[in-house]
């Protein structure tokens, strides 16, 4: 994987860059739609390419390992061939999912012992095993196994958790460097900065990660219960240390405003389930603010969902029609809303890139943040 910075925005740490993988080039900053089990909920892959204009999507090691299982994915020739997505894929290591199973998992030096949420069967994720699994999945970018402590963790727990994550990282990195891709395309390995909300732990973790010399780096353990301003502070702390010549990936964040604030602070890659999850519940993100499509005010609004949208779906259907579909419980409502929200998120980061290149990102971002906080 290769990365280069093309432009930086005056007065901010925002930058426009390019990530080159064997499955295509990714223009940063970029939002990555989440396809947990190898599918974006309610959206076809051709819609992801043509309507959403996604450049990279995510898969999840934990979920794909449990179902359909590695035998099926390997026999298919990897996830790209299994799900029909011919552009880059990033896979999360599954650590966050395992650690969210607080009553069904146990952490040891060896790894994470857990029970499947599907059938209760026992499993063990070691740092080495999650690398092996991601080799089979064939993702372009794979993540290290880490522990993601809650945002409210006390200092003692956060420090102990970070030390375990560091030891796991060394083992995962060694496994990655001693194995080869299975399907003829290159794979990159991203370590993850942890440390909860404690600046000294974040600095320690960021230095440890930076010294590894991986092709990119991630910031994890944020947007998990801590105040938003604290999250922004921790991003700044991490990015002061993480190398500027490597892409920086902020995991699991967030709202449109979160994304712009992260870009402002030097983040290049982001993902979140919010566009599809909120879309399925009738919330649409737009350049002028958020719309609750169940509200009566849209019942006779025959204007397009988003008139200037780069997505055809937004220009074909009216707000009144989409509200009707939600009130009627029609599945098409959730599909249209998901496509719209994903297309908006991709539009947002594309516009951010355009303004970074133009040199007026700071002014544009301030205007956008004010608009995005409105409820229409």
XYZ file of C-alpha atoms in Angstrom:
376
model
C 0.000 0.000 0.000
C 1.262 3.478 -0.857
C 0.216 6.864 0.528
C 1.058 10.422 -0.406
C -0.194 13.796 0.797
C -1.300 16.047 -2.075
C -2.378 19.226 -0.257
C -2.776 20.614 3.244
C -5.310 23.229 4.367
C -3.975 26.532 5.773
C -4.730 27.058 9.452
C -5.688 23.418 10.051
C -4.148 19.947 10.018
C -6.518 18.783 7.257
C -4.865 17.162 4.257
C -5.859 15.658 0.921
C -4.053 12.476 -0.033
C -4.052 9.277 -2.062
C -3.878 5.681 -0.868
C -2.918 3.216 -3.588
C -3.861 -0.443 -3.203
C -3.925 -3.330 -5.657
C -7.728 -2.949 -5.828
C -7.651 0.755 -6.632
C -6.776 4.244 -5.454
C -8.553 5.868 -2.506
C -8.757 9.672 -2.404
C -8.543 10.958 1.154
C -10.102 12.122 3.359
C -12.458 9.190 2.922
C -15.507 7.717 4.630
C -15.748 3.916 4.525
C -19.226 2.330 4.614
C -19.517 -0.564 7.050
C -20.303 -3.991 5.588
C -20.044 -6.018 8.789
C -20.884 -9.446 7.354
C -19.646 -8.647 3.860
C -22.754 -6.644 2.893
C -23.875 -3.043 3.308
C -27.328 -3.374 4.869
C -30.014 -2.939 2.216
C -27.653 -1.733 -0.532
C -26.444 -3.625 -3.615
C -22.766 -3.491 -4.547
C -23.579 -1.843 -7.892
C -25.423 0.882 -5.944
C -22.368 1.281 -3.735
C -20.291 1.904 -6.846
C -22.720 3.949 -8.963
C -24.951 5.806 -6.467
C -22.957 6.007 -3.236
C -19.627 6.226 -5.083
C -17.843 4.369 -2.317
C -14.123 3.833 -2.810
C -13.543 1.326 0.005
C -15.822 -0.676 2.310
C -15.351 -2.526 5.595
C -15.806 -6.129 6.647
C -15.550 -7.556 10.151
C -13.287 -10.424 11.192
C -15.450 -11.557 14.113
C -18.690 -11.790 12.158
C -17.191 -13.297 8.995
C -15.224 -15.839 11.037
C -18.428 -17.055 12.708
C -20.593 -16.850 9.585
C -20.129 -17.993 6.833
C -16.754 -19.146 8.163
C -13.262 -19.128 6.745
C -13.635 -22.347 4.743
C -16.382 -20.833 2.590
C -14.579 -17.523 2.099
C -11.303 -19.217 1.181
C -13.007 -21.546 -1.277
C -14.677 -18.489 -2.837
C -11.260 -16.898 -3.352
C -11.549 -14.256 -0.637
C -14.150 -11.674 0.296
C -13.779 -9.624 -2.905
C -14.932 -12.560 -5.011
C -17.458 -13.743 -2.430
C -19.386 -10.445 -2.260
C -18.646 -9.017 -5.719
C -16.844 -5.878 -4.517
C -13.812 -5.221 -6.731
C -12.515 -2.151 -4.894
C -10.477 -1.981 -1.652
C -11.711 -3.617 1.555
C -10.605 -2.967 5.134
C -11.312 -5.490 7.878
C -11.591 -4.735 11.572
C -9.852 -7.365 13.690
C -13.035 -8.164 15.606
C -11.619 -6.883 18.871
C -14.389 -4.350 19.448
C -17.074 -6.986 18.843
C -15.409 -9.498 21.169
C -14.996 -6.948 23.936
C -18.595 -5.810 23.635
C -19.552 -9.344 24.711
C -18.668 -8.485 28.314
C -20.532 -11.438 29.808
C -19.316 -13.955 27.236
C -15.584 -13.270 26.976
C -12.381 -13.475 28.996
C -9.088 -11.765 28.250
C -5.778 -13.511 28.907
C -2.206 -13.009 27.768
C -2.905 -15.617 25.098
C -5.821 -13.725 23.599
C -9.571 -13.180 23.822
C -11.718 -16.170 24.770
C -15.358 -15.701 23.826
C -18.640 -17.420 23.098
C -20.396 -16.918 19.796
C -23.452 -14.661 19.935
C -24.999 -17.036 17.373
C -24.817 -20.456 19.047
C -22.794 -20.033 22.233
C -19.825 -22.025 20.930
C -16.393 -21.291 22.441
C -13.624 -19.569 20.449
C -10.236 -17.943 20.960
C -8.862 -14.941 19.085
C -5.109 -14.566 19.426
C -3.150 -11.751 17.745
C -1.747 -14.351 15.362
C -5.089 -15.936 14.569
C -6.761 -12.677 13.581
C -3.926 -12.052 11.113
C -4.436 -15.545 9.677
C -8.190 -14.935 9.393
C -7.663 -11.627 7.604
C -5.222 -13.311 5.224
C -8.067 -15.674 4.305
C -10.573 -12.834 3.984
C -8.077 -11.102 1.695
C -8.723 -7.531 2.818
C -6.458 -4.819 1.436
C -6.020 -3.363 4.932
C -6.143 -5.501 8.063
C -6.237 -4.359 11.695
C -4.330 -5.541 14.753
C -6.129 -7.235 17.649
C -6.539 -4.783 20.519
C -8.633 -4.249 23.608
C -11.090 -1.381 23.376
C -11.761 -0.215 26.972
C -14.910 1.797 27.743
C -14.570 5.563 27.585
C -15.307 5.733 31.306
C -12.476 3.361 32.320
C -10.326 4.437 35.283
C -6.629 5.075 34.783
C -5.458 1.798 36.293
C -7.651 -0.287 34.012
C -6.816 1.806 30.934
C -3.061 1.449 31.553
C -3.268 -2.312 32.113
C -5.408 -2.659 28.980
C -2.939 -0.634 26.908
C 0.015 -2.751 28.008
C -1.848 -5.895 26.925
C -2.714 -4.279 23.588
C 0.963 -3.407 23.040
C 2.106 -6.971 23.718
C -0.593 -8.308 21.397
C 0.463 -5.808 18.743
C 4.042 -7.069 18.694
C 2.816 -10.644 18.200
C 0.357 -9.645 15.461
C 3.005 -7.603 13.644
C 5.432 -10.520 13.722
C 2.763 -12.862 12.337
C 1.916 -10.409 9.569
C 5.560 -10.038 8.564
C 6.152 -13.805 8.559
C 3.160 -14.699 6.348
C 2.137 -13.934 2.774
C -1.138 -12.904 1.063
C -3.182 -15.771 -0.356
C -4.734 -14.240 -3.462
C -1.947 -12.359 -5.247
C -2.669 -8.834 -4.011
C -0.832 -6.859 -1.349
C -2.208 -6.472 2.169
C -1.338 -3.755 4.689
C -1.430 -4.003 8.495
C -2.579 -1.106 10.712
C -1.798 -1.043 14.454
C -4.281 0.757 16.715
C -3.606 3.519 19.245
C -5.464 3.007 22.534
C -5.226 4.668 25.955
C -8.806 5.686 26.683
C -9.144 9.402 27.598
C -5.736 9.755 29.242
C -3.323 11.932 27.251
C -0.161 10.330 28.650
C -1.403 6.843 27.741
C -2.415 8.009 24.263
C 1.040 9.518 23.728
C 2.727 6.343 24.924
C 0.563 4.241 22.626
C 1.034 6.565 19.639
C 4.821 6.488 20.027
C 4.796 2.690 20.309
C 2.619 2.413 17.201
C 4.633 4.954 15.206
C 7.904 3.182 16.001
C 6.536 -0.020 14.483
C 6.737 1.509 10.997
C 3.510 0.026 9.623
C 1.986 1.333 6.362
C -0.812 3.130 8.198
C -2.053 3.704 11.742
C -5.424 3.752 13.462
C -6.912 5.547 16.450
C -9.337 3.328 18.345
C -11.286 3.468 21.588
C -13.059 6.780 20.939
C -16.783 7.549 20.608
C -17.361 4.891 23.289
C -18.940 7.033 25.980
C -16.529 9.922 26.485
C -17.607 13.568 25.891
C -17.193 14.770 22.299
C -14.650 17.465 23.196
C -12.528 14.878 24.979
C -12.615 12.746 21.821
C -11.359 15.706 19.785
C -8.589 16.337 22.326
C -7.441 12.706 22.109
C -7.367 12.853 18.291
C -5.082 15.889 18.517
C -2.822 14.164 21.046
C -2.473 11.096 18.808
C -1.931 13.004 15.563
C 0.841 15.098 17.092
C 2.848 11.847 17.202
C 1.527 9.587 14.437
C 3.666 10.086 11.306
C 2.306 12.539 8.764
C 3.485 10.409 5.841
C 1.177 7.514 6.795
C -2.641 7.469 6.623
C -4.467 7.959 9.927
C -7.690 6.027 10.454
C -10.187 7.089 13.139
C -12.269 4.022 13.935
C -16.043 4.076 14.400
C -16.656 7.838 14.119
C -19.205 9.303 13.610
C -21.690 12.098 12.891
C -21.109 14.429 9.909
C -19.800 17.080 12.319
C -17.486 14.531 13.973
C -16.086 13.695 10.547
C -15.331 17.317 9.662
C -13.720 17.934 13.052
C -11.598 14.792 12.649
C -10.486 15.855 9.160
C -9.591 19.281 10.583
C -7.307 17.479 13.065
C -5.448 15.437 10.452
C -7.521 12.260 10.124
C -7.633 10.630 6.672
C -10.013 7.649 7.046
C -13.244 7.142 8.998
C -16.080 4.619 9.272
C -19.375 4.385 11.110
C -22.679 2.478 10.980
C -24.618 5.702 11.557
C -25.583 6.443 7.911
C -27.372 3.125 7.425
C -28.572 2.649 11.011
C -30.095 6.129 11.239
C -31.392 5.852 7.681
C -33.336 2.702 8.522
C -34.998 4.679 11.316
C -36.014 7.539 9.027
C -33.245 10.069 9.756
C -31.642 11.649 6.703
C -28.463 13.727 6.742
C -28.361 16.611 4.239
C -26.106 19.627 3.575
C -28.710 21.826 5.293
C -29.304 19.649 8.371
C -31.087 16.455 9.434
C -34.585 15.410 8.359
C -36.906 13.025 10.230
C -38.841 11.498 7.356
C -41.674 10.344 9.612
C -42.623 13.945 10.392
C -45.965 15.171 9.024
C -44.289 18.231 7.463
C -42.987 16.051 4.597
C -46.393 14.500 3.772
C -47.076 16.865 0.841
C -43.522 17.966 0.041
C -43.081 16.797 -3.538
C -39.594 18.220 -3.973
C -36.720 15.758 -4.484
C -35.134 14.247 -1.386
C -31.942 16.177 -2.226
C -32.193 18.158 -5.436
C -28.456 18.724 -5.973
C -27.407 15.242 -4.920
C -24.800 13.347 -6.962
C -26.985 10.279 -6.301
C -29.788 9.526 -8.783
C -32.024 8.024 -6.058
C -32.245 11.400 -4.310
C -33.366 13.145 -7.476
C -35.931 10.518 -8.531
C -37.961 10.184 -5.320
C -39.787 12.952 -3.482
C -39.788 13.615 0.247
C -43.523 12.940 0.350
C -43.057 9.551 -1.304
C -40.251 8.549 1.044
C -42.338 9.554 4.079
C -45.228 7.492 2.717
C -42.938 4.464 2.437
C -41.754 4.839 6.037
C -45.281 5.257 7.399
C -46.408 2.221 5.381
C -43.508 0.130 6.711
C -42.194 -0.505 3.200
C -38.696 -1.986 3.050
C -37.882 0.276 0.118
C -37.939 3.241 2.529
C -34.962 1.865 4.443
C -33.087 1.116 1.223
C -33.607 4.609 -0.216
C -32.652 6.273 3.080
C -29.522 4.132 3.443
C -28.359 4.929 -0.079
C -29.061 8.620 0.484
C -27.140 8.803 3.771
C -24.150 6.904 2.431
C -24.077 9.091 -0.678
C -24.223 12.173 1.543
C -21.302 10.990 3.684
C -19.217 10.334 0.569
C -20.247 13.728 -0.822
C -19.194 15.381 2.449
C -15.658 13.980 2.455
C -15.316 14.670 -1.276
C -16.285 18.293 -0.689
C -13.872 18.466 2.235
C -11.100 17.279 -0.053
C -12.066 19.825 -2.710
C -11.893 22.683 -0.205
C -8.593 21.436 1.216
C -7.140 21.568 -2.284
C -8.720 24.982 -2.903
C -7.258 26.320 0.352
C -10.530 27.439 1.962
C -11.328 24.364 4.066
C -11.430 26.211 7.407
C -14.096 28.701 6.283
C -16.138 26.031 4.492
C -16.013 23.690 7.483
C -17.228 26.394 9.901
C -20.232 27.065 7.652
C -20.985 23.360 7.210
C -20.831 22.570 10.922
C -23.396 25.285 11.604
C -25.722 23.860 8.946
C -25.247 20.201 9.903
C -26.383 20.875 13.465
C -29.821 22.043 12.266
C -32.969 19.937 12.419
C -35.150 20.628 9.411
